[in-house]
mmCIF file of C-alpha atoms in Angstrom:
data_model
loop_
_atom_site.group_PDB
_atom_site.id
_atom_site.type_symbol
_atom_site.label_atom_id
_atom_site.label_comp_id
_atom_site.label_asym_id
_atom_site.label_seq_id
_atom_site.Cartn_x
_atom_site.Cartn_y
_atom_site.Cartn_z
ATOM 1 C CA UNK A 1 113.921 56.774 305.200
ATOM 2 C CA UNK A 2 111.004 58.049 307.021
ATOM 3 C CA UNK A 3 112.030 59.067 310.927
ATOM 4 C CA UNK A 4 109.001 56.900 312.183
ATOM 5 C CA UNK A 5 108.673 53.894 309.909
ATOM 6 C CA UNK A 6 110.602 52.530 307.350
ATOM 7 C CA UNK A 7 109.300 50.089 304.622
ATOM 8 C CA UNK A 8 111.594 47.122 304.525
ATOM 9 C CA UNK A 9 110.054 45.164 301.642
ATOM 10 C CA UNK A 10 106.777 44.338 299.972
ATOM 11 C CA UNK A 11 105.326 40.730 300.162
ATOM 12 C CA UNK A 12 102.985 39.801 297.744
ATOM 13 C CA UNK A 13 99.900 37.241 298.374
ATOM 14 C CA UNK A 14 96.795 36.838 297.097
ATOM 15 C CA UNK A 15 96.819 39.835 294.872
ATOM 16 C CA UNK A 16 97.540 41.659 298.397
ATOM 17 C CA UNK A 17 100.589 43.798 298.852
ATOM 18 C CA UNK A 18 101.385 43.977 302.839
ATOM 19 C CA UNK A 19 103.957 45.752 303.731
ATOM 20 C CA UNK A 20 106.077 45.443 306.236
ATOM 21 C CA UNK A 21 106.756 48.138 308.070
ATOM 22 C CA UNK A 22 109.744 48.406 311.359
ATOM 23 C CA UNK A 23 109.178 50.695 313.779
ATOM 24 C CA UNK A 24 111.908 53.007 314.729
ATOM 25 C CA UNK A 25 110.648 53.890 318.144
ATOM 26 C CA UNK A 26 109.470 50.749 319.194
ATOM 27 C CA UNK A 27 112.038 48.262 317.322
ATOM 28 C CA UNK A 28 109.383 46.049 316.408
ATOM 29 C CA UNK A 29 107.970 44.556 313.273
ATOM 30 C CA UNK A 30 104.195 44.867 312.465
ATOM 31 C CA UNK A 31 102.392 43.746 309.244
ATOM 32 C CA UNK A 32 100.099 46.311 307.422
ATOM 33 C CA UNK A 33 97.908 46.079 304.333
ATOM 34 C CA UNK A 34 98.506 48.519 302.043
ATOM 35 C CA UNK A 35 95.461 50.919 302.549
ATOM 36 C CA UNK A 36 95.136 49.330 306.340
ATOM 37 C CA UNK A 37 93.524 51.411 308.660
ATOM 38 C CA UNK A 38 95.769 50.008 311.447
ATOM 39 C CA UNK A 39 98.618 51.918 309.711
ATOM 40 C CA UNK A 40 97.064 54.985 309.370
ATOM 41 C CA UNK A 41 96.135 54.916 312.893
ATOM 42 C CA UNK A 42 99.494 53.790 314.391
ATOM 43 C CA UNK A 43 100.962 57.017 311.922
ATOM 44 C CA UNK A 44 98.398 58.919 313.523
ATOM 45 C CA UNK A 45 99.096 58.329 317.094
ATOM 46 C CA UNK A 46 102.987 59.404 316.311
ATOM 47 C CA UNK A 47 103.736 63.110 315.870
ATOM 48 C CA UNK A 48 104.402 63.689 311.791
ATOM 49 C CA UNK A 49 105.739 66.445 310.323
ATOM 50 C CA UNK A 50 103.281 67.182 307.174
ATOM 51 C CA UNK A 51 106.063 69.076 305.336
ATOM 52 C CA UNK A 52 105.520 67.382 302.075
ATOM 53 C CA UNK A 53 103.365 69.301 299.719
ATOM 54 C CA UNK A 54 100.396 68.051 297.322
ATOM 55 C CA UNK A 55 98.891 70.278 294.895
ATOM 56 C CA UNK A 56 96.232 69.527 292.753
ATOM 57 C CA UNK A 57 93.710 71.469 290.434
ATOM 58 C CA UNK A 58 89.909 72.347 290.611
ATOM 59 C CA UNK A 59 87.252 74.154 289.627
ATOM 60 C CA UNK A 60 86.060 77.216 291.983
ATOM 61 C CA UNK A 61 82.887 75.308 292.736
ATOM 62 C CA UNK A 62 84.210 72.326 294.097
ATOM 63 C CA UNK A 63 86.818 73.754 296.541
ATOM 64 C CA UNK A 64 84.226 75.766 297.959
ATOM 65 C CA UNK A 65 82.017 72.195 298.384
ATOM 66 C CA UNK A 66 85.238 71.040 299.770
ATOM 67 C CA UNK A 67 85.532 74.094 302.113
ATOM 68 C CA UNK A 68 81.726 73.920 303.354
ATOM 69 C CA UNK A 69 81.822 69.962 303.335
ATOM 70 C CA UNK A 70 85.039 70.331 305.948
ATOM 71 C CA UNK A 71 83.729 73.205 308.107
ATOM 72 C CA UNK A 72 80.711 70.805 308.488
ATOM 73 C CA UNK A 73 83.266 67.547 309.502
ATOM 74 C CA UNK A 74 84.959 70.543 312.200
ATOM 75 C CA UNK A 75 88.261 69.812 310.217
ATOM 76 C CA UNK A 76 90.242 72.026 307.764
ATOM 77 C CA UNK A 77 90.580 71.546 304.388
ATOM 78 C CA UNK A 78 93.812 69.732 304.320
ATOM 79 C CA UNK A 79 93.083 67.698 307.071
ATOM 80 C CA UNK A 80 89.787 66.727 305.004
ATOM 81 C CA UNK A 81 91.416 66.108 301.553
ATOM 82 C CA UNK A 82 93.760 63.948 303.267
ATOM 83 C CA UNK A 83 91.113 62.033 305.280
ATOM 84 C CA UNK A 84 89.560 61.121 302.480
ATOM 85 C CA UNK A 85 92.523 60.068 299.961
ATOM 86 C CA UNK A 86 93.383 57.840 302.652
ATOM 87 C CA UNK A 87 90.361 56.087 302.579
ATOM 88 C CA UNK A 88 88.564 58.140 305.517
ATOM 89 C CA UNK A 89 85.153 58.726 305.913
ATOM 90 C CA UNK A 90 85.003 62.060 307.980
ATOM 91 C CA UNK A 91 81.117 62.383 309.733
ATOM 92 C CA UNK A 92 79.569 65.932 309.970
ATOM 93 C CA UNK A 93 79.650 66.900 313.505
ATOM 94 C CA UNK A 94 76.217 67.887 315.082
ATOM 95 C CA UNK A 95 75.224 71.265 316.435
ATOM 96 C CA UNK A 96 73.848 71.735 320.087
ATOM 97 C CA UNK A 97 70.464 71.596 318.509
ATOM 98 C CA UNK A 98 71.030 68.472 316.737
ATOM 99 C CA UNK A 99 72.628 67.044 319.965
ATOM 100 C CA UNK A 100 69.410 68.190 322.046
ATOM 101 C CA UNK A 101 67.235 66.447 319.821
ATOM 102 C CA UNK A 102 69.050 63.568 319.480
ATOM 103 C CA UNK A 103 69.046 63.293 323.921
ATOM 104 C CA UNK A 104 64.804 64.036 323.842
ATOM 105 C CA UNK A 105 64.630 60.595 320.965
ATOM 106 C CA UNK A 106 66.775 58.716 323.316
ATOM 107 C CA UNK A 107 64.750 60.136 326.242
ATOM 108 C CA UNK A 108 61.458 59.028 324.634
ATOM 109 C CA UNK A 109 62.823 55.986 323.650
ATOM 110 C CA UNK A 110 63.689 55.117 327.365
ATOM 111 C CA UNK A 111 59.704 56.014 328.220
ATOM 112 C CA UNK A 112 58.411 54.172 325.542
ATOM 113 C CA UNK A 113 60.643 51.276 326.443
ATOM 114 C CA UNK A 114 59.414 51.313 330.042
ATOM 115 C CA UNK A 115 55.735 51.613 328.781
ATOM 116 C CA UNK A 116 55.438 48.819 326.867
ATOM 117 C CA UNK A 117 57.396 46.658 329.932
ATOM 118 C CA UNK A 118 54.374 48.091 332.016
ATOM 119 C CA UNK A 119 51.393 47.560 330.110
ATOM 120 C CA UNK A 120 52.870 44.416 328.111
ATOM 121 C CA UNK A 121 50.819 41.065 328.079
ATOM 122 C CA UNK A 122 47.445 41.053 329.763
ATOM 123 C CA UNK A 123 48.214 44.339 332.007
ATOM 124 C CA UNK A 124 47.749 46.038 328.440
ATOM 125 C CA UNK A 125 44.425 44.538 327.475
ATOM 126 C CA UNK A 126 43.136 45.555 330.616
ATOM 127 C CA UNK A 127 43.730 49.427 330.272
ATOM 128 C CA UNK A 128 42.804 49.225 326.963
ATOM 129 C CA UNK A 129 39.623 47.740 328.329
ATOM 130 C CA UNK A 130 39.261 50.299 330.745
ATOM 131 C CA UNK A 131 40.622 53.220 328.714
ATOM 132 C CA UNK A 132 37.556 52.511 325.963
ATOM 133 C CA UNK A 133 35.083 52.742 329.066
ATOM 134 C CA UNK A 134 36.153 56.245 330.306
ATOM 135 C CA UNK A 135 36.509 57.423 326.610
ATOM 136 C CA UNK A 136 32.275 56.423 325.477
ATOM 137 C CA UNK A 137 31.258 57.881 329.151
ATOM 138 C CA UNK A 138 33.569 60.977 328.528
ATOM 139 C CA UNK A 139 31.701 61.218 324.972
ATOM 140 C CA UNK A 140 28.245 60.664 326.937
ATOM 141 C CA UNK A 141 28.905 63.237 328.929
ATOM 142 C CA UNK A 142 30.359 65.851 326.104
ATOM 143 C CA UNK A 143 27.079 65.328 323.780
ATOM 144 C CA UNK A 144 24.568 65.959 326.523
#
C-alpha cells in the first residue's frame, strides 16, 4: 500500500475505469479517472519518494533527442520521460531574448490597439484626408 494513496477498488462505467482512491493524510475519498490529471496533480503536490526504477531501451540518437528536447523544457531527463508517459505535455521554456521579444509584440500590440481607438470612425478618414494632402505637397516640393 502506497504511504499517500491507496486504491480501494476499481468501478467500471461507460468503458471508464475510475478509481477510487483514499487519502491517507487527509482521510477523505476522492474519485479519479484513470489517466486524470487531477490525480497526477494531487500526487504532485505530496512529497513522493521516486525510488521505483524504470528502464527501458533506445537507440543513441533518440536519448540524445530526449536529452536536448528536456534541456529545452528546463527539466531533466527523468522528470521529462515521466511527464510525458503520464500524459504531460512539457512546453520549451523561452530564453531572455525570446521573452524580450515577446514584451516589444505585446508592447506594439498595446500602441496599435490605442491607435486604431484614436483614429477609428470618421477621426480616421479625416487624417487620411489630410495625410494625402501633406504627402502630394511634400512630393511638389521634392521634384522641384
Amino acid at each position: 500500500m502506497c504511504a499517500y494513496a491507496a486504491f480501494q477498488r476499481c468501478v467500471y462505467s461507460h468503458a471508464a475505469c475510475v478509481y477510487i482512491a483514499r487519502s491517507v493524510l487527509v482521510g477523505q475519498f476522492l474519485l479519479f479517472s484513470l489517466c486524470s490529471k487531477r490525480f497526477f496533480a494531487y500526487l504532485r503536490g505530496m512529497e513522493v519518494r521516486r525510488n521505483e526504477k524504470i528502464t527501458f531501451r533506445c537507440s543513441a540518437l533518440e536519448k540524445a533527442a530526449l536529452s536536448e528536447q528536456a534541456a529545452r523544457c528546463g527539466l531533466s531527463t527523468s522528470e521529462y520521460c515521466r511527464s510525458l508517459s503520464l500524459g504531460g505535455r512539457p512546453r520549451e521554456r523561452y530564453t531572455e531574448e525570446e521573452r524580450e521579444l515577446l514584451r516589444d509584440i505585446a508592447r506594439l500590440k498595446g500602441t496599435l490597439q490605442r491607435l486604431n481607438n484614436y483614429f477609428g470612425g470618421r477621426q480616421y478618414r479625416e487624417v487620411f484626408e489630410e495625410n494625402r494632402t501633406l504627402i502630394t505637397e511634400l512630393q511638389k516640393i521634392l521634384s522641384r
